[in-house]
mmCIF file of C-alpha atoms (C1' of nucleotides) in Angstrom:
data_model
loop_
_atom_site.group_PDB
_atom_site.id
_atom_site.type_symbol
_atom_site.label_atom_id
_atom_site.label_comp_id
_atom_site.label_asym_id
_atom_site.label_seq_id
_atom_site.Cartn_x
_atom_site.Cartn_y
_atom_site.Cartn_z
ATOM 1 C CA MET A 338 -26.452 -8.270 10.099
ATOM 2 C CA SER A 339 -27.051 -5.122 8.217
ATOM 3 C CA ARG A 340 -27.366 -4.844 4.301
ATOM 4 C CA PRO A 341 -24.329 -3.185 3.416
ATOM 5 C CA LEU A 342 -22.317 -5.800 5.479
ATOM 6 C CA GLN A 343 -24.122 -8.613 3.665
ATOM 7 C CA VAL A 344 -23.604 -7.342 0.363
ATOM 8 C CA ILE A 345 -19.894 -6.738 0.733
ATOM 9 C CA VAL A 346 -19.368 -10.148 2.492
ATOM 10 C CA GLN A 347 -21.262 -11.743 -0.363
ATOM 11 C CA LEU A 348 -19.226 -9.961 -3.073
ATOM 12 C CA LEU A 349 -15.842 -11.156 -1.373
ATOM 13 C CA ALA A 350 -17.011 -14.611 -0.690
ATOM 14 C CA GLY A 351 -18.363 -14.926 -4.408
ATOM 15 C CA SER A 352 -15.048 -13.324 -6.015
ATOM 16 C CA CYS A 353 -12.354 -15.356 -7.309
ATOM 17 C CA ARG A 354 -9.935 -12.430 -6.937
ATOM 18 C CA ALA A 355 -9.046 -9.907 -4.730
ATOM 19 C CA LEU A 356 -11.338 -6.769 -4.721
ATOM 20 C CA ASP A 357 -10.298 -3.202 -4.047
ATOM 21 C CA PRO A 358 -12.772 -0.756 -2.093
ATOM 22 C CA LEU A 359 -13.935 1.211 -5.202
ATOM 23 C CA GLU A 360 -14.755 -2.177 -6.922
ATOM 24 C CA LEU A 361 -16.667 -3.263 -3.809
ATOM 25 C CA TYR A 362 -18.252 -0.096 -4.090
ATOM 26 C CA GLU A 363 -19.450 -0.086 -7.500
ATOM 27 C CA LEU A 364 -20.189 -3.777 -7.713
ATOM 28 C CA GLY A 365 -22.362 -3.364 -4.158
ATOM 29 C CA ARG A 366 -24.270 -0.598 -5.746
ATOM 30 C CA GLN A 367 -25.376 -2.523 -8.533
ATOM 31 C CA CYS A 368 -27.512 -4.414 -6.011
ATOM 32 C CA TYR A 369 -27.750 -1.878 -3.179
ATOM 33 C CA PRO A 370 -27.557 1.520 -4.683
ATOM 34 C CA ARG A 371 -27.424 3.507 -1.485
ATOM 35 C CA LEU A 372 -24.279 1.578 -0.317
ATOM 36 C CA GLY A 373 -21.568 4.101 0.456
ATOM 37 C CA LEU A 374 -17.713 4.022 -0.156
ATOM 38 C CA VAL A 375 -17.072 4.980 3.630
ATOM 39 C CA THR A 376 -18.958 2.166 4.583
ATOM 40 C CA VAL A 377 -17.049 -0.254 2.420
ATOM 41 C CA TYR A 378 -13.862 1.008 3.995
ATOM 42 C CA ARG A 379 -15.350 0.761 7.636
ATOM 43 C CA THR A 380 -16.623 -2.915 6.848
ATOM 44 C CA LEU A 381 -13.292 -4.054 5.416
ATOM 45 C CA GLU A 382 -11.583 -2.602 8.543
ATOM 46 C CA LYS A 383 -13.777 -4.449 10.946
ATOM 47 C CA LEU A 384 -13.736 -7.909 8.580
ATOM 48 C CA GLU A 385 -9.990 -7.420 8.637
ATOM 49 C CA ALA A 386 -9.727 -7.013 12.475
ATOM 50 C CA LEU A 387 -11.921 -10.021 12.803
ATOM 51 C CA GLY A 388 -9.493 -12.071 10.515
ATOM 52 C CA LEU A 389 -12.142 -12.796 8.139
ATOM 53 C CA VAL A 390 -10.495 -10.845 5.257
ATOM 54 C CA GLN A 391 -7.006 -10.134 4.236
ATOM 55 C CA ARG A 392 -5.237 -7.813 2.147
ATOM 56 C CA VAL A 393 -3.293 -8.851 -1.059
ATOM 57 C CA HIS A 394 -0.156 -7.127 -1.902
ATOM 58 C CA LEU A 395 1.194 -6.598 -5.102
ATOM 59 C CA ASP A 396 4.245 -4.392 -6.136
ATOM 60 C CA SER A 397 1.436 -1.671 -6.765
ATOM 61 C CA HIS A 398 -1.987 -1.879 -5.477
ATOM 62 C CA CYS A 399 -1.938 -3.021 -1.732
ATOM 63 C CA ASN A 400 -5.474 -2.385 -1.102
ATOM 64 C CA ARG A 401 -7.165 -5.475 -2.477
ATOM 65 C CA TYR A 402 -9.256 -7.593 -0.434
ATOM 66 C CA LEU A 403 -9.693 -11.617 -0.078
ATOM 67 C CA ARG A 404 -11.083 -14.100 1.951
ATOM 68 C CA ALA A 405 -8.673 -14.729 4.719
ATOM 69 C CA ALA A 406 -6.276 -17.379 4.449
ATOM 70 C CA GLN A 407 -6.838 -20.357 7.121
ATOM 71 C CA GLY A 408 -4.310 -22.187 9.082
ATOM 72 C CA HIS A 409 -1.275 -22.426 6.817
ATOM 73 C CA GLU A 410 -2.756 -21.568 3.607
ATOM 74 C CA HIS A 411 -1.131 -19.152 1.569
ATOM 75 C CA VAL A 412 -2.078 -17.076 -1.464
ATOM 76 C CA LEU A 413 -1.204 -17.774 -5.341
ATOM 77 C CA ILE A 414 -1.985 -14.913 -7.529
ATOM 78 C CA CYS A 415 -2.527 -14.936 -11.180
ATOM 79 C CA THR A 416 -0.612 -11.748 -12.569
ATOM 80 C CA SER A 417 -2.460 -11.905 -15.790
ATOM 81 C CA CYS A 418 -6.450 -11.979 -14.823
ATOM 82 C CA GLY A 419 -5.850 -11.616 -10.909
ATOM 83 C CA ARG A 420 -7.394 -14.871 -9.964
ATOM 84 C CA THR A 421 -6.336 -16.067 -6.618
ATOM 85 C CA VAL A 422 -6.025 -19.492 -5.307
ATOM 86 C CA PHE A 423 -5.194 -20.746 -1.697
ATOM 87 C CA PHE A 424 -2.490 -23.652 -1.350
ATOM 88 C CA LYS A 425 -1.288 -25.122 1.741
ATOM 89 C CA GLY A 426 2.521 -24.520 2.701
ATOM 90 C CA ASP A 427 3.127 -26.062 5.924
ATOM 91 C CA ASP A 428 6.840 -26.847 5.641
ATOM 92 C CA LEU A 429 8.212 -23.519 6.318
ATOM 93 C CA SER A 430 8.997 -24.089 10.100
ATOM 94 C CA SER A 431 12.532 -25.547 9.527
ATOM 95 C CA LEU A 432 12.987 -22.254 7.553
ATOM 96 C CA MET A 433 11.646 -20.255 10.328
ATOM 97 C CA ASN A 434 13.720 -22.022 12.931
ATOM 98 C CA ALA A 435 17.011 -21.791 11.130
ATOM 99 C CA THR A 436 16.385 -18.116 10.444
ATOM 100 C CA ALA A 437 15.373 -17.373 14.037
ATOM 101 C CA ARG A 438 18.645 -19.326 15.191
ATOM 102 C CA GLN A 439 20.965 -16.967 12.844
ATOM 103 C CA SER A 440 19.289 -13.832 13.102
ATOM 104 C CA GLY A 441 18.597 -13.899 16.986
ATOM 105 C CA PHE A 442 14.840 -12.807 16.345
ATOM 106 C CA ALA A 443 12.074 -14.307 17.850
ATOM 107 C CA ILE A 444 9.927 -14.948 14.845
ATOM 108 C CA HIS A 445 6.044 -14.882 15.125
ATOM 109 C CA ASP A 446 4.959 -14.583 11.891
ATOM 110 C CA HIS A 447 5.453 -15.221 8.166
ATOM 111 C CA TRP A 448 4.033 -14.357 4.969
ATOM 112 C CA LEU A 449 4.389 -15.913 1.654
ATOM 113 C CA GLN A 450 2.513 -15.271 -1.463
ATOM 114 C CA LEU A 451 3.175 -16.971 -4.941
ATOM 115 C CA PHE A 452 2.733 -15.229 -8.339
ATOM 116 C CA GLY A 453 2.078 -17.014 -11.669
ATOM 117 C CA ILE A 454 -0.006 -17.356 -14.666
ATOM 118 C CA CYS A 455 -3.196 -19.440 -14.219
ATOM 119 C CA SER A 456 -3.844 -22.366 -16.696
ATOM 120 C CA GLU A 457 -6.727 -20.264 -18.447
ATOM 121 C CA CYS A 458 -4.516 -17.256 -18.987
ATOM 122 C CA ASP A 459 -1.689 -19.453 -20.334
ATOM 123 C CA THR A 460 -3.816 -21.352 -22.772
ATOM 124 C CA GLU A 461 -5.056 -17.751 -24.122
ATOM 125 C CA GLY A 462 -1.381 -16.946 -24.628
ATOM 126 C CA ASN A 463 -1.574 -14.033 -22.076
ATOM 127 C CA SER A 464 1.817 -12.763 -20.639
ATOM 128 C CA PRO A 465 2.611 -11.623 -17.281
ATOM 129 C CA GLU A 466 1.780 -7.889 -16.730
ATOM 130 C CA MET B 1158 25.279 11.289 -10.271
ATOM 131 C CA SER B 1159 23.361 14.341 -8.747
ATOM 132 C CA ARG B 1160 23.356 15.332 -5.138
ATOM 133 C CA PRO B 1161 19.790 14.223 -4.267
ATOM 134 C CA LEU B 1162 20.466 10.689 -5.817
ATOM 135 C CA GLN B 1163 23.511 10.580 -3.854
ATOM 136 C CA VAL B 1164 21.481 11.553 -0.662
ATOM 137 C CA ILE B 1165 18.774 9.164 -1.132
ATOM 138 C CA VAL B 1166 20.927 6.053 -2.085
ATOM 139 C CA GLN B 1167 23.275 6.897 0.895
ATOM 140 C CA LEU B 1168 20.356 7.207 3.269
ATOM 141 C CA LEU B 1169 18.897 3.985 2.122
ATOM 142 C CA ALA B 1170 22.197 2.206 2.221
ATOM 143 C CA GLY B 1171 23.091 3.467 5.527
ATOM 144 C CA SER B 1172 19.723 2.499 7.463
ATOM 145 C CA CYS B 1173 18.976 -0.651 9.167
ATOM 146 C CA ARG B 1174 15.222 -0.350 8.665
ATOM 147 C CA ALA B 1175 13.060 0.556 5.595
ATOM 148 C CA LEU B 1176 12.199 4.296 5.025
ATOM 149 C CA ASP B 1177 9.219 5.882 3.497
ATOM 150 C CA PRO B 1178 9.240 8.754 1.037
ATOM 151 C CA LEU B 1179 8.649 11.275 3.821
ATOM 152 C CA GLU B 1180 11.119 10.119 6.098
ATOM 153 C CA LEU B 1181 13.720 10.403 3.315
ATOM 154 C CA TYR B 1182 12.631 13.847 2.409
ATOM 155 C CA GLU B 1183 13.139 14.847 5.973
ATOM 156 C CA LEU B 1184 16.411 13.141 6.553
ATOM 157 C CA GLY B 1185 17.613 14.210 3.350
ATOM 158 C CA ARG B 1186 16.902 17.918 3.985
ATOM 159 C CA GLN B 1187 19.035 17.568 6.957
ATOM 160 C CA CYS B 1188 22.240 17.301 4.770
ATOM 161 C CA TYR B 1189 20.857 18.705 1.483
ATOM 162 C CA PRO B 1190 18.042 21.538 2.408
ATOM 163 C CA ARG B 1191 17.155 22.055 -1.317
ATOM 164 C CA LEU B 1192 15.739 18.424 -1.484
ATOM 165 C CA GLY B 1193 12.268 17.980 -2.759
ATOM 166 C CA LEU B 1194 9.558 15.332 -1.921
ATOM 167 C CA VAL B 1195 8.745 14.768 -5.395
ATOM 168 C CA THR B 1196 12.274 14.026 -6.389
ATOM 169 C CA VAL B 1197 12.351 11.429 -3.624
ATOM 170 C CA TYR B 1198 9.260 9.501 -5.070
ATOM 171 C CA ARG B 1199 10.936 9.935 -8.515
ATOM 172 C CA THR B 1200 14.205 8.560 -7.345
ATOM 173 C CA LEU B 1201 12.730 5.699 -5.574
ATOM 174 C CA GLU B 1202 10.851 4.845 -8.742
ATOM 175 C CA LYS B 1203 13.844 4.669 -10.815
ATOM 176 C CA LEU B 1204 16.018 2.753 -8.018
ATOM 177 C CA GLU B 1205 13.060 0.269 -7.851
ATOM 178 C CA ALA B 1206 12.584 -0.222 -11.565
ATOM 179 C CA LEU B 1207 16.760 -0.770 -11.609
ATOM 180 C CA GLY B 1208 16.001 -3.459 -8.895
ATOM 181 C CA LEU B 1209 18.311 -1.654 -6.429
ATOM 182 C CA VAL B 1210 15.800 -0.978 -4.099
ATOM 183 C CA GLN B 1211 12.401 -2.654 -3.067
ATOM 184 C CA ARG B 1212 9.425 -2.122 -0.986
ATOM 185 C CA VAL B 1213 8.570 -3.774 2.275
ATOM 186 C CA HIS B 1214 4.836 -4.589 2.994
ATOM 187 C CA LEU B 1215 3.290 -4.314 6.270
ATOM 188 C CA ASP B 1216 -0.381 -4.774 6.791
ATOM 189 C CA SER B 1217 -0.535 -0.985 6.840
ATOM 190 C CA HIS B 1218 2.489 0.852 5.457
ATOM 191 C CA CYS B 1219 3.496 -0.207 2.213
ATOM 192 C CA ASN B 1220 5.613 2.419 0.996
ATOM 193 C CA ARG B 1221 8.854 1.952 2.903
ATOM 194 C CA TYR B 1222 11.866 1.191 1.085
ATOM 195 C CA LEU B 1223 14.900 -0.957 1.318
ATOM 196 C CA ARG B 1224 18.083 -2.070 -0.291
ATOM 197 C CA ALA B 1225 16.795 -4.946 -2.760
ATOM 198 C CA ALA B 1226 17.241 -8.568 -1.634
ATOM 199 C CA GLN B 1227 19.893 -10.335 -3.810
ATOM 200 C CA GLY B 1228 19.303 -13.872 -5.129
ATOM 201 C CA HIS B 1229 17.443 -15.858 -2.521
ATOM 202 C CA GLU B 1230 17.285 -13.561 0.126
ATOM 203 C CA HIS B 1231 14.239 -12.430 1.881
ATOM 204 C CA VAL B 1232 13.456 -9.901 4.536
ATOM 205 C CA LEU B 1233 12.932 -10.397 8.315
ATOM 206 C CA ILE B 1234 11.389 -7.305 9.952
ATOM 207 C CA CYS B 1235 11.345 -6.622 13.616
ATOM 208 C CA THR B 1236 7.876 -5.635 14.350
ATOM 209 C CA SER B 1237 8.862 -3.641 17.426
ATOM 210 C CA CYS B 1238 11.675 -1.314 15.902
ATOM 211 C CA GLY B 1239 11.425 -1.683 12.294
ATOM 212 C CA ARG B 1240 14.967 -3.145 12.051
ATOM 213 C CA THR B 1241 15.447 -5.436 8.826
ATOM 214 C CA VAL B 1242 17.679 -8.201 8.278
ATOM 215 C CA PHE B 1243 18.205 -10.326 4.974
ATOM 216 C CA PHE B 1244 18.237 -13.949 5.404
ATOM 217 C CA LYS B 1245 18.653 -16.830 2.630
ATOM 218 C CA GLY B 1246 15.829 -19.031 2.036
ATOM 219 C CA ASP B 1247 16.579 -21.232 -1.020
ATOM 220 C CA ASP B 1248 14.406 -23.996 -0.385
ATOM 221 C CA LEU B 1249 10.980 -23.084 -1.545
ATOM 222 C CA SER B 1250 11.470 -24.505 -4.798
ATOM 223 C CA SER B 1251 10.157 -27.728 -4.044
ATOM 224 C CA LEU B 1252 7.103 -26.053 -2.477
ATOM 225 C CA MET B 1253 6.707 -23.963 -5.345
ATOM 226 C CA ASN B 1254 6.800 -27.025 -7.679
ATOM 227 C CA ALA B 1255 4.552 -29.153 -5.723
ATOM 228 C CA THR B 1256 1.888 -25.811 -6.074
ATOM 229 C CA ALA B 1257 2.478 -25.451 -9.466
ATOM 230 C CA ARG B 1258 1.617 -29.022 -10.033
ATOM 231 C CA GLN B 1259 -1.708 -29.043 -7.833
ATOM 232 C CA SER B 1260 -2.935 -25.748 -9.164
ATOM 233 C CA GLY B 1261 -1.967 -25.514 -12.785
ATOM 234 C CA PHE B 1262 -0.394 -22.284 -12.326
ATOM 235 C CA ALA B 1263 2.969 -21.493 -14.022
ATOM 236 C CA ILE B 1264 4.800 -19.983 -11.033
ATOM 237 C CA HIS B 1265 7.133 -17.161 -11.798
ATOM 238 C CA ASP B 1266 7.613 -15.272 -8.634
ATOM 239 C CA HIS B 1267 7.327 -15.783 -4.952
ATOM 240 C CA TRP B 1268 7.634 -13.365 -2.212
ATOM 241 C CA LEU B 1269 8.221 -14.138 1.474
ATOM 242 C CA GLN B 1270 8.590 -11.965 4.571
ATOM 243 C CA LEU B 1271 9.132 -13.118 8.112
ATOM 244 C CA PHE B 1272 8.171 -11.058 11.155
ATOM 245 C CA GLY B 1273 9.603 -11.113 14.585
ATOM 246 C CA ILE B 1274 11.145 -9.430 17.641
ATOM 247 C CA CYS B 1275 15.040 -8.662 17.223
ATOM 248 C CA SER B 1276 17.187 -9.462 20.360
ATOM 249 C CA GLU B 1277 17.535 -6.028 21.258
ATOM 250 C CA CYS B 1278 13.958 -5.227 21.558
ATOM 251 C CA ASP B 1279 13.574 -8.687 23.161
ATOM 252 C CA THR B 1280 15.847 -7.723 25.801
ATOM 253 C CA GLU B 1281 14.158 -4.334 26.492
ATOM 254 C CA GLY B 1282 10.973 -6.199 26.976
ATOM 255 C CA ASN B 1283 9.331 -4.654 24.022
ATOM 256 C CA SER B 1284 6.118 -6.338 22.887
ATOM 257 C CA PRO B 1285 5.171 -6.550 19.139
ATOM 258 C CA GLU B 1286 2.877 -4.061 17.738
ATOM 259 C "C1'" DC C 43 25.432 22.568 -25.462
ATOM 260 C "C1'" DT C 44 22.037 18.928 -25.026
ATOM 261 C "C1'" DC C 45 19.386 16.088 -22.561
ATOM 262 C "C1'" DT C 46 18.310 14.517 -17.810
ATOM 263 C "C1'" DT C 47 16.904 15.736 -13.225
ATOM 264 C "C1'" DT C 48 15.080 18.958 -10.037
ATOM 265 C "C1'" DG C 49 11.774 21.549 -7.269
ATOM 266 C "C1'" DC C 50 7.466 24.042 -6.918
ATOM 267 C "C1'" DA C 51 2.934 24.565 -7.344
ATOM 268 C "C1'" DA C 52 -1.065 22.124 -8.250
ATOM 269 C "C1'" DA C 53 -3.938 18.465 -9.542
ATOM 270 C "C1'" DA C 54 -5.710 13.507 -8.755
ATOM 271 C "C1'" DG C 55 -6.252 9.881 -5.852
ATOM 272 C "C1'" DT C 56 -7.134 7.396 -1.579
ATOM 273 C "C1'" DT C 57 -8.410 7.061 3.170
ATOM 274 C "C1'" DT C 58 -10.142 9.081 7.540
ATOM 275 C "C1'" DT C 59 -13.377 12.146 10.404
ATOM 276 C "C1'" DG C 60 -17.444 14.326 12.039
ATOM 277 C "C1'" DC C 61 -22.148 14.390 12.469
ATOM 278 C "C1'" DA C 62 -27.162 13.534 11.968
ATOM 279 C "C1'" DC C 63 -30.115 9.820 10.248
ATOM 280 C "C1'" DG C 64 -31.811 5.262 9.969
ATOM 281 C "C1'" DC C 65 -31.923 0.527 10.834
ATOM 282 C "C1'" DT C 66 -31.175 -3.660 13.997
ATOM 283 C "C1'" DC C 67 -32.052 -6.051 17.988
ATOM 284 C "C1'" DG D 334 -35.891 2.751 22.522
ATOM 285 C "C1'" DA D 335 -30.872 2.384 22.852
ATOM 286 C "C1'" DG D 336 -26.956 2.056 20.232
ATOM 287 C "C1'" DC D 337 -24.359 0.592 16.664
ATOM 288 C "C1'" DG D 338 -23.810 1.343 11.500
ATOM 289 C "C1'" DT D 339 -24.701 4.107 7.601
ATOM 290 C "C1'" DG D 340 -24.351 7.884 4.174
ATOM 291 C "C1'" DC D 341 -22.934 12.452 2.977
ATOM 292 C "C1'" DA D 342 -19.651 16.159 3.044
ATOM 293 C "C1'" DA D 343 -15.373 17.616 3.797
ATOM 294 C "C1'" DA D 344 -10.767 17.099 5.760
ATOM 295 C "C1'" DA D 345 -6.295 14.768 5.436
ATOM 296 C "C1'" DC D 346 -2.973 12.336 3.382
ATOM 297 C "C1'" DT D 347 -0.370 10.439 -0.419
ATOM 298 C "C1'" DT D 348 1.349 10.137 -4.839
ATOM 299 C "C1'" DT D 349 1.452 12.141 -9.689
ATOM 300 C "C1'" DT D 350 1.709 15.478 -13.378
ATOM 301 C "C1'" DG D 351 3.179 19.945 -15.767
ATOM 302 C "C1'" DC D 352 6.516 23.096 -16.293
ATOM 303 C "C1'" DA D 353 10.518 26.082 -16.178
ATOM 304 C "C1'" DA D 354 15.365 26.188 -14.120
ATOM 305 C "C1'" DA D 355 19.346 23.988 -12.907
ATOM 306 C "C1'" DG D 356 22.820 20.609 -13.203
ATOM 307 C "C1'" DA D 357 25.321 16.527 -15.078
ATOM 308 C "C1'" DG D 358 28.327 14.822 -18.788
#
DNA sequence: CTCTTTGCAAAAGTTTTGCACGCTC
DNA sequence: GAGCGTGCAAAACTTTTGCAAAGAG
């Protein structure tokens, strides 16, 4: 396992919010100055293909990465500070079945994100962006 | 109401799948050759701000636009042909409440997309991308 | 006639590619 | 030592900005 890979994985594992390639590049260079931005892109691509990492999509910014959800986990994102939390939301199957029946689609995937204000930001009186 | 606006709205209203700025530009030029790509971007931005149009996010390609969902509608997308269908999925409130309780977040928004194969593509024996 | 929208050109970002070097194993 | 992973430079895209001209009301 190469140094750049280590650095990037560690950053993603240690962050409580999703990071974009440029952030990973800049943070990564703090502990490994030779790191290249291209490597960040290529590493994210591989980690995503392996299912270890996933993107977080906001109305703008669809290039931030996070540890991948496992099983029926989904992501909850604080729109104030960016903090992300996983939660379990298993009971979508009835909705998916009903929708499949009505639409005639064979549904093979679903994708749920929740947005909110985390308790810390709420205490500080911040408002959503 | 200007001609470019008309053209773009008509294309979006008449399409059964989400279109990206370049597609809108090229399709739009077929009936209004003076249309500029910048205008497409600016028009989409306005329509989105007005809540008339929304983006569809796939793992890649987060820049395709569609008529906005109304009320508790969500989008179902065929991963083979791109066809999009709206469906009603109102019963997420209990999940959102439970998640809010567990996480301490004040949840203010949610976002659900389903992926599948539509009946036409299924008949043709196409497989998901 | 006034104000907004448009189109062009160019700038600013972001992501991808080509290639030689260096590092794992 | 072989082969994959890396870094740099540059190319390819995508999206945004500035500005003068045209169009809508």
